Short mmCIF file of C-alpha atoms in Angstrom, two decimals:
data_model
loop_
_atom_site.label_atom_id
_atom_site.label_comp_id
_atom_site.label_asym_id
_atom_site.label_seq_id
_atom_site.Cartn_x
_atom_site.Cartn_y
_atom_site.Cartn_z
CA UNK A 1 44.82 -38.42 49.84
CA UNK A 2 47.90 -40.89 49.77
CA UNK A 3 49.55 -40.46 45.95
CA UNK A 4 51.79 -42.40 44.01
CA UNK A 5 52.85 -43.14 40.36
CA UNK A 6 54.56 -44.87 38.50
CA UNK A 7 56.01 -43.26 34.86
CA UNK A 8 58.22 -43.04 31.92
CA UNK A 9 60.10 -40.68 33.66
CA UNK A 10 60.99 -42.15 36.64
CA UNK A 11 59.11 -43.46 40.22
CA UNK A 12 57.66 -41.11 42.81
CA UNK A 13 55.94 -38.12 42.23
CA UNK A 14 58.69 -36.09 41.95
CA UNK A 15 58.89 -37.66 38.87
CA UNK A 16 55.21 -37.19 37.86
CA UNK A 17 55.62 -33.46 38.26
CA UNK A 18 59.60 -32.59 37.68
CA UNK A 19 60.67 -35.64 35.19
CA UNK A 20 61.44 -35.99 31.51
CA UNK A 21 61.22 -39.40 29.55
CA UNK A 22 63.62 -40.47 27.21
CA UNK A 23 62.27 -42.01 23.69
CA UNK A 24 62.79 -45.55 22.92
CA UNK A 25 63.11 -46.55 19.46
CA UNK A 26 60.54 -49.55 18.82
CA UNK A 27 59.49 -51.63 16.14
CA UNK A 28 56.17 -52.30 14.70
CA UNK A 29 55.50 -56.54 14.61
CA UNK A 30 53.99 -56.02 11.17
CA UNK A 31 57.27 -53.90 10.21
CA UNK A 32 60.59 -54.88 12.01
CA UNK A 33 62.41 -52.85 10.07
CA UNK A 34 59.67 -49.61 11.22
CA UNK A 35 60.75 -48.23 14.04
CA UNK A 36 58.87 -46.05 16.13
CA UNK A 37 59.14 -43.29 19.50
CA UNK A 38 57.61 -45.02 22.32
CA UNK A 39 58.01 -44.20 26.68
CA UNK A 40 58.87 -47.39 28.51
CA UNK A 41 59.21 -47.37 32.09
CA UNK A 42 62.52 -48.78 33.83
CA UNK A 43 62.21 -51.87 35.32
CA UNK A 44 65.49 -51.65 36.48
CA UNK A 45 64.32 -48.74 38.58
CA UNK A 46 65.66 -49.68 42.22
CA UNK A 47 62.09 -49.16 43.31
CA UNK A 48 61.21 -52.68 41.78
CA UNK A 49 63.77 -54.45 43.53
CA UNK A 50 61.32 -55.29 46.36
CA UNK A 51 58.68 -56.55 44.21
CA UNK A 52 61.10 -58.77 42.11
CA UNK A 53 62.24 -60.85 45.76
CA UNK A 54 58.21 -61.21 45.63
CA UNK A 55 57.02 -64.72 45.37
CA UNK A 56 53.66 -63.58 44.26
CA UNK A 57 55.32 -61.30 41.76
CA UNK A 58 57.95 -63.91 40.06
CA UNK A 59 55.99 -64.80 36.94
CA UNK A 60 54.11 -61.36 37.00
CA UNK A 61 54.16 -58.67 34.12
CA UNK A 62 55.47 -55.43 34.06
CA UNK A 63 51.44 -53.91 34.53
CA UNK A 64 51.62 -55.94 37.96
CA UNK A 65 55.12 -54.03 39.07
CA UNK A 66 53.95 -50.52 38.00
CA UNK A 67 50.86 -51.17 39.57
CA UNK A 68 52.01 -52.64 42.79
CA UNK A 69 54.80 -49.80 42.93
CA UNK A 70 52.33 -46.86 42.69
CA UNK A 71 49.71 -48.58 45.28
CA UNK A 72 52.48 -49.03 48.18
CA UNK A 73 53.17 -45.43 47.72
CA UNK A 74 50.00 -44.09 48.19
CA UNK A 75 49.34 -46.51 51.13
CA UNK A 76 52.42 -45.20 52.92
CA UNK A 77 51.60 -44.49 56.61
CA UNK A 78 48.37 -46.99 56.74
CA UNK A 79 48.70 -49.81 59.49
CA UNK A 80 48.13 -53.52 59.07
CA UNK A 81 43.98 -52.55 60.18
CA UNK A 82 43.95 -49.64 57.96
CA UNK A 83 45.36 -52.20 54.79
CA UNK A 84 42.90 -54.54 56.00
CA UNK A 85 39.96 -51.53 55.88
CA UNK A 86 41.42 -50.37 52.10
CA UNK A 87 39.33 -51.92 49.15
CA UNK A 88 41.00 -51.66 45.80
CA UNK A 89 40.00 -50.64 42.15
CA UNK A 90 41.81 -50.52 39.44
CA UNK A 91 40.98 -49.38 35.65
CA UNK A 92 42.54 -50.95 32.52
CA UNK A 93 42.64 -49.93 28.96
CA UNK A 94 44.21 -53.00 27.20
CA UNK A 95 45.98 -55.05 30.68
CA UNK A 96 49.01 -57.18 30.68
CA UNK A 97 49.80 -57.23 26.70
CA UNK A 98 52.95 -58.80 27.18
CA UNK A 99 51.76 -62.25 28.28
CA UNK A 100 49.05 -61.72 26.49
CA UNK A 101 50.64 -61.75 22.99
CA UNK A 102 53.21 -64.68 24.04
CA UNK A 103 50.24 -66.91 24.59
CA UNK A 104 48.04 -66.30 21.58
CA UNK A 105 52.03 -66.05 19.72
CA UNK A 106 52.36 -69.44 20.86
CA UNK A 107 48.80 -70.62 19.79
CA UNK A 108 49.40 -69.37 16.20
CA UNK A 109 53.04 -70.38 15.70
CA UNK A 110 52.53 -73.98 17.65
CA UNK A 111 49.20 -74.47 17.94
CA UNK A 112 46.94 -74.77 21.00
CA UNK A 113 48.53 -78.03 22.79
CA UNK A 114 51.40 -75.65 22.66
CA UNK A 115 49.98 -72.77 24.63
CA UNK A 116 52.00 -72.36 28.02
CA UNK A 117 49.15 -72.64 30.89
CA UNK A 118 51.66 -70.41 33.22
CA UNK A 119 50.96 -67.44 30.59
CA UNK A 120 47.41 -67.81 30.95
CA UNK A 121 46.44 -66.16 34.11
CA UNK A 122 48.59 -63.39 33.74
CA UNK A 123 46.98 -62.45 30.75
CA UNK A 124 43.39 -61.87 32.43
CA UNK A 125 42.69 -58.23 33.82
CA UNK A 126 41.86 -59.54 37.42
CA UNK A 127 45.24 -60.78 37.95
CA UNK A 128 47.25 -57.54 38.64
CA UNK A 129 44.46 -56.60 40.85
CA UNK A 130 45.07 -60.16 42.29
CA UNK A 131 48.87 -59.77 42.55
CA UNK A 132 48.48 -56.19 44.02
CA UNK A 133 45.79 -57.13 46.55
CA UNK A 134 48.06 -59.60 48.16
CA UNK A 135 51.48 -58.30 47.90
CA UNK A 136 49.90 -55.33 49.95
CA UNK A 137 47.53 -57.30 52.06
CA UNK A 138 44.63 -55.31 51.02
CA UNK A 139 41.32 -57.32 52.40
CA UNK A 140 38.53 -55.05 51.51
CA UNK A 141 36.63 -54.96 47.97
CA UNK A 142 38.44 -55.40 44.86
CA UNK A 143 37.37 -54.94 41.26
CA UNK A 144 38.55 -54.26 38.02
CA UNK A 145 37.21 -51.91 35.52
CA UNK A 146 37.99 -51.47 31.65
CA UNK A 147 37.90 -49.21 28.94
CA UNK A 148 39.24 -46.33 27.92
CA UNK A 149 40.99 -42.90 29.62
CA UNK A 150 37.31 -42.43 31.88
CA UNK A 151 37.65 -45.94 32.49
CA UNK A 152 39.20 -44.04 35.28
CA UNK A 153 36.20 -41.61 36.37
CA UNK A 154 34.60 -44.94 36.85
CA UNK A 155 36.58 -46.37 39.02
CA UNK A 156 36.13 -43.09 41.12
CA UNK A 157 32.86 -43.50 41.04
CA UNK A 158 33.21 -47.33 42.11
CA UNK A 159 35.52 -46.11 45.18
CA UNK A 160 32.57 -43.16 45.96
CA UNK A 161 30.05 -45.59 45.99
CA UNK A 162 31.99 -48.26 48.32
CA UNK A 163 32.54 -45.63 50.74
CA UNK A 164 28.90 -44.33 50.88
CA UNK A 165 27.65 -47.88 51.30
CA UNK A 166 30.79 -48.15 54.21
CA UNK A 167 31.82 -51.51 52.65
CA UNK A 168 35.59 -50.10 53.14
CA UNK A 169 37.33 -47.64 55.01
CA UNK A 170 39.07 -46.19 52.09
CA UNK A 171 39.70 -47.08 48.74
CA UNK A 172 42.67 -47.37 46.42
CA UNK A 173 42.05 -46.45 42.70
CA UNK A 174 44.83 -47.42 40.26
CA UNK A 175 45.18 -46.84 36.79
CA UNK A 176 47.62 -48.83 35.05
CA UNK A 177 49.02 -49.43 31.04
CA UNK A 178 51.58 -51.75 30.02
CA UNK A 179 52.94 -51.05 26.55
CA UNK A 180 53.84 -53.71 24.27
CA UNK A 181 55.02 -53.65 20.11
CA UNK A 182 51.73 -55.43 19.32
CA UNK A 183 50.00 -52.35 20.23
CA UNK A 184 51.69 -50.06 17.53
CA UNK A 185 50.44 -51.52 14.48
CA UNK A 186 47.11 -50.80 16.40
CA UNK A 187 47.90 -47.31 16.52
CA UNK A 188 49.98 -46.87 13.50
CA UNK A 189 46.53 -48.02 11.75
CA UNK A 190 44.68 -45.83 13.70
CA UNK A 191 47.02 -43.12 12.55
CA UNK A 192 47.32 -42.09 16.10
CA UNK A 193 51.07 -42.24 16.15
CA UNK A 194 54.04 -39.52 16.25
CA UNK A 195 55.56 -40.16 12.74
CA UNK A 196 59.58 -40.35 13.77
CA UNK A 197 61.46 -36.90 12.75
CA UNK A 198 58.07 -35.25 12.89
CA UNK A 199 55.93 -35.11 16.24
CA UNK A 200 52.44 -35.05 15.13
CA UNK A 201 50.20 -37.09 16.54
CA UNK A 202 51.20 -38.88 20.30
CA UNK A 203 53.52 -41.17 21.52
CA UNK A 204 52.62 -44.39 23.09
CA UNK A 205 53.74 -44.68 26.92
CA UNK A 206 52.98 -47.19 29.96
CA UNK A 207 52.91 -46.95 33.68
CA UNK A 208 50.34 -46.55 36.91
CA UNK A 209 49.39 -43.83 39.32
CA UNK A 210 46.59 -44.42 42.32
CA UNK A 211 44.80 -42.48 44.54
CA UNK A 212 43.54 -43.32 47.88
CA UNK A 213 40.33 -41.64 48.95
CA UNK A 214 38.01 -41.86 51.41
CA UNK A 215 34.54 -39.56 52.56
CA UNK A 216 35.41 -36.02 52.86
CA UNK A 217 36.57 -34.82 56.16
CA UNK A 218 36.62 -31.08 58.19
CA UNK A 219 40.47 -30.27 57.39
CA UNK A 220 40.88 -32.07 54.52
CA UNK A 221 42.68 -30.00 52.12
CA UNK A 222 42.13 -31.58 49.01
CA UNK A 223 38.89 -33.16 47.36
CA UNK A 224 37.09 -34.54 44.40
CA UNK A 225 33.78 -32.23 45.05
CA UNK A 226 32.17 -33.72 41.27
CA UNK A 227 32.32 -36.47 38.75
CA UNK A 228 30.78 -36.53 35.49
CA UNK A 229 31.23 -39.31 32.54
CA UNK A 230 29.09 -41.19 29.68
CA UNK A 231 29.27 -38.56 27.46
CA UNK A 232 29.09 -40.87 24.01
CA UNK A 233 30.25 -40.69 20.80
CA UNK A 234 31.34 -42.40 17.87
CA UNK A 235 33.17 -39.85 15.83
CA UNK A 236 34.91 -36.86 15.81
CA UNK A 237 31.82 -34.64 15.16
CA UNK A 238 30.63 -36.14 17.87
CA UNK A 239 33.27 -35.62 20.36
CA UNK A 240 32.94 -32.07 19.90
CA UNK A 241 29.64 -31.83 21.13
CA UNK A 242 30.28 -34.58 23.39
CA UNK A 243 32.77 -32.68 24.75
CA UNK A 244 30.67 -29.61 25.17
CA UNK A 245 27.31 -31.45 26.99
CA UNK A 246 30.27 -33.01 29.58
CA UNK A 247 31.19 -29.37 30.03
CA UNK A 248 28.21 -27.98 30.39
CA UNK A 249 27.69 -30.05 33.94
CA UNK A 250 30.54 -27.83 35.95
CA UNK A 251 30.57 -24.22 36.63
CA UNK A 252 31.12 -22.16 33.56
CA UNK A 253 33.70 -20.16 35.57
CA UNK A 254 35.90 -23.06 36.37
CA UNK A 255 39.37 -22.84 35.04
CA UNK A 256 40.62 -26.01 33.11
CA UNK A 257 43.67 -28.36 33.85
CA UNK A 258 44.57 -29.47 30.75
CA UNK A 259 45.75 -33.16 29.40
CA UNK A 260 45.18 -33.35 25.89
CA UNK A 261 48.52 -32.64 24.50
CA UNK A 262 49.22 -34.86 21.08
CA UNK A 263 46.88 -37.03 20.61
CA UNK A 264 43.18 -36.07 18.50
CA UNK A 265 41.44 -34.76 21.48
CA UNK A 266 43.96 -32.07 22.05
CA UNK A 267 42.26 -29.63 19.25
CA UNK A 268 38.85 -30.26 20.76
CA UNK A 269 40.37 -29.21 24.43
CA UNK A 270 41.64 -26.29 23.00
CA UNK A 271 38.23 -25.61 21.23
CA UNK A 272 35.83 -25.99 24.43
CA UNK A 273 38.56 -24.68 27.00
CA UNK A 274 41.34 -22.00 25.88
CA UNK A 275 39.33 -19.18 25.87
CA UNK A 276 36.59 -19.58 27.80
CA UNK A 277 38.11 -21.60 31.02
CA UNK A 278 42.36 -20.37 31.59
CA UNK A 279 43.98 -22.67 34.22
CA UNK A 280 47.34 -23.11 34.92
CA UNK A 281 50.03 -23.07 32.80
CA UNK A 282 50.67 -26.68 31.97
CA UNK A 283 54.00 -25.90 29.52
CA UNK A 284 56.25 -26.86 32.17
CA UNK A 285 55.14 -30.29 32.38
CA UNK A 286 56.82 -32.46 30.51
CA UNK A 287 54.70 -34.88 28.06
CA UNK A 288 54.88 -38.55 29.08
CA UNK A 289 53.04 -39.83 26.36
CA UNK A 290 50.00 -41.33 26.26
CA UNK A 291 48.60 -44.52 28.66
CA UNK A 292 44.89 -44.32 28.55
CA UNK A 293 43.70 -45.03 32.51
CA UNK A 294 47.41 -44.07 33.34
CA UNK A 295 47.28 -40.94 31.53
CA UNK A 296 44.21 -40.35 33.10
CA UNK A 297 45.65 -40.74 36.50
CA UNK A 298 48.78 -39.22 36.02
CA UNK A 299 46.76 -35.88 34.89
CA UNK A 300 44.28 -35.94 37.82
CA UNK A 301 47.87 -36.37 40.03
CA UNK A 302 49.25 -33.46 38.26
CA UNK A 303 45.72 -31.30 38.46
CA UNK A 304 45.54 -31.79 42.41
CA UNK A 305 49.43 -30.52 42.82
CA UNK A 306 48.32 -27.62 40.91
CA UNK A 307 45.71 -26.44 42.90
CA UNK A 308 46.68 -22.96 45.05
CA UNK A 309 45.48 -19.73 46.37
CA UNK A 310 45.52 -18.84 42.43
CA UNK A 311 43.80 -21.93 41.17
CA UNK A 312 41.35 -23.57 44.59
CA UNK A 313 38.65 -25.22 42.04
CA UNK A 314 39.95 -27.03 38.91
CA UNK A 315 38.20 -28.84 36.01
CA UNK A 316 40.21 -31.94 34.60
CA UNK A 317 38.68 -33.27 31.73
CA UNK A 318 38.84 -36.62 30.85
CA UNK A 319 39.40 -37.50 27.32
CA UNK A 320 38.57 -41.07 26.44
CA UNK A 321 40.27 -42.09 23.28
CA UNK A 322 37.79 -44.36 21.80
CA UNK A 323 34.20 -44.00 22.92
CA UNK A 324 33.37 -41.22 25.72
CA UNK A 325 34.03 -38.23 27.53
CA UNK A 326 33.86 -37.43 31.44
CA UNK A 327 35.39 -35.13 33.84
CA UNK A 328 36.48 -34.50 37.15
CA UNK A 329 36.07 -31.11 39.96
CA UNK A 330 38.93 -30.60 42.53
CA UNK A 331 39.04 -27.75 44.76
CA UNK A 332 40.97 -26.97 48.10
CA UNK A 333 38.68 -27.47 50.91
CA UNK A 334 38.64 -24.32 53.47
CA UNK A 335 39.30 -26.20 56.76
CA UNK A 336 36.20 -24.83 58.26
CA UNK A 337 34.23 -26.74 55.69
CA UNK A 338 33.03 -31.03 56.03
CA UNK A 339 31.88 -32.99 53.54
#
């Protein structure tokens, strides 16, 4: 499986594993004066200085660059056939804010004669997808999926099903999150947020990590072996036992990778998991915040580097912030074994 991400803490996934973010101080649009602990990527990272000399890329937003970044990564060693072979999905939680709220700013403040037409596209989830398909001459399937953290699952899924119906060779799965101040008074209302001088609660962050996959082969040494989402619910009672149907679908035995660190979910993880499913310690990890189908990425990333002679079978639940719960079964593959 080719790997790469993209993340508060730097580019690679040395990063991913070994980095630690730095807080930003940012304010709330509602409250300038408000501000608040937030994980921005770098874009001064020399890893973007490719994509910037892009012509594609020139008007693009910062989702596009992490995106783009974390997909050449994982497609390192793949030939101009292979590239042609990869189809590409790509899951979204909220998609290029930054354009997004510069457009409908510019509606509001000037009204709609004034609204720049070059913002436009850039604000519609199909064009990182777009940007990232061509910069990286990817010919197969592309699609874009959105919602929240198992947003990601589902764009597994997508990718399983594309290779079972041999539409593509492989598949790249991204998940990306670009953070923007328009998003905190979101949060803040939600009550979601890390209050500053006190970390309760979680602390907004942005990037991309992808995966490419493809059908299980005799050697591999790494695989998805089961995927599980739709788990509903609509409030916190329900999560719970959400949480514990999703569960219910994998092994009782399996040890658990966890992800939910700050944010609401975490107490319901350590509920449904501590005790009755140990995994690996997770402690030395640092927290990068949270960036719904980026999060979700980063943690199946993180799960799959995890996995030894200690830990060959891992359960990485997949906590969706707003509406559902899913998960996800890795194991090391003995290399006697095929798909």
């Amino acid at each position: 499986m080719g790997q790469g991400a993209v993340t508060p803490a730097g580019v690679g996934i040395d990063a991913l594993l070994h980095g630690h973010p730095v807080e930003t101080m940012t304010s709330l649009v509602s409250r300038p004066d408000l501000p608040w602990p937030v994980f921005k990527v770098k874009l001064n990272d020399p890893a973007f200085e490719r994509w910037q000399k892009e012509p594609r890329l020139r008007r693009a937003s910062p989702l596009s660059y992490f995106l783009v970044e974390a997909a050449h990564q994982a497609l390192i060693g793949l030939d101009a056939i292979e590239l042609a072979q990869t189809g590409l999905v790509i899951a979204f939680s909220t998609g290029c804010l930054t354009y997004s709220r510069r457009f409908f700013e510019d509606i509001v403040t000037q009204g709609h004669r004034a609204a720049s037409p070059v913002l436009f596209p850039e604000t519609v989830y199909n064009s990182p997808v777009s940007h990232v398909a061509a910069a990286l001459h990817l010919e197969g399937s592309a699609y874009a999926l959105v919602g929240d953290e198992t947003a990601w699952i589902a764009a597994l899924k997508t990718a399983w099903l594309w290779l079972e119906q041999e539409r593509v060779k492989q598949v790249l799965v991204l998940g990306g999150e670009e953070f923007d101040s328009a998003s905190l008074d979101a949060y803040r209302n939600a009550r979601w947020l890390a209050r500053p001088q006190r970390k309760l609660g979680f602390i907004p962050s942005e990037g991309a990590a992808g995966l490419l996959v493809r059908r299980a082969r005799p050697g591999d040494s790494k695989i998805i072996s089961q995927m599980d989402d739709g788990f509903i619910y609509r409030s916190k009672t329900e999560a719970m036992a959400a949480g514990q149907r999703c569960l219910q679908h994998f092994d009782s035995h399996l040890p658990c990778h966890g992800s939910a660190q700050y944010n609401w979910l975490a107490g319901i993880e350590r509920k449904l998991t501590q005790d009755h499913r140990p995994g690996p310690a997770i402690g030395n990890l640092a927290y990068l915040g949270e960036a719904a189908t980026a999060s979700a990425a980063w943690n199946t990333l993180r799960a799959l580097a995890s996995l030894d002679q200690h830990h060959p079978r891992l359960l990485v639940p997949i906590w969706g912030s707003t509406h559902q719960i899913g998960a996800l079964q890795i194991e090391n593959q003995k290399p006697s074994t095929g798909s």
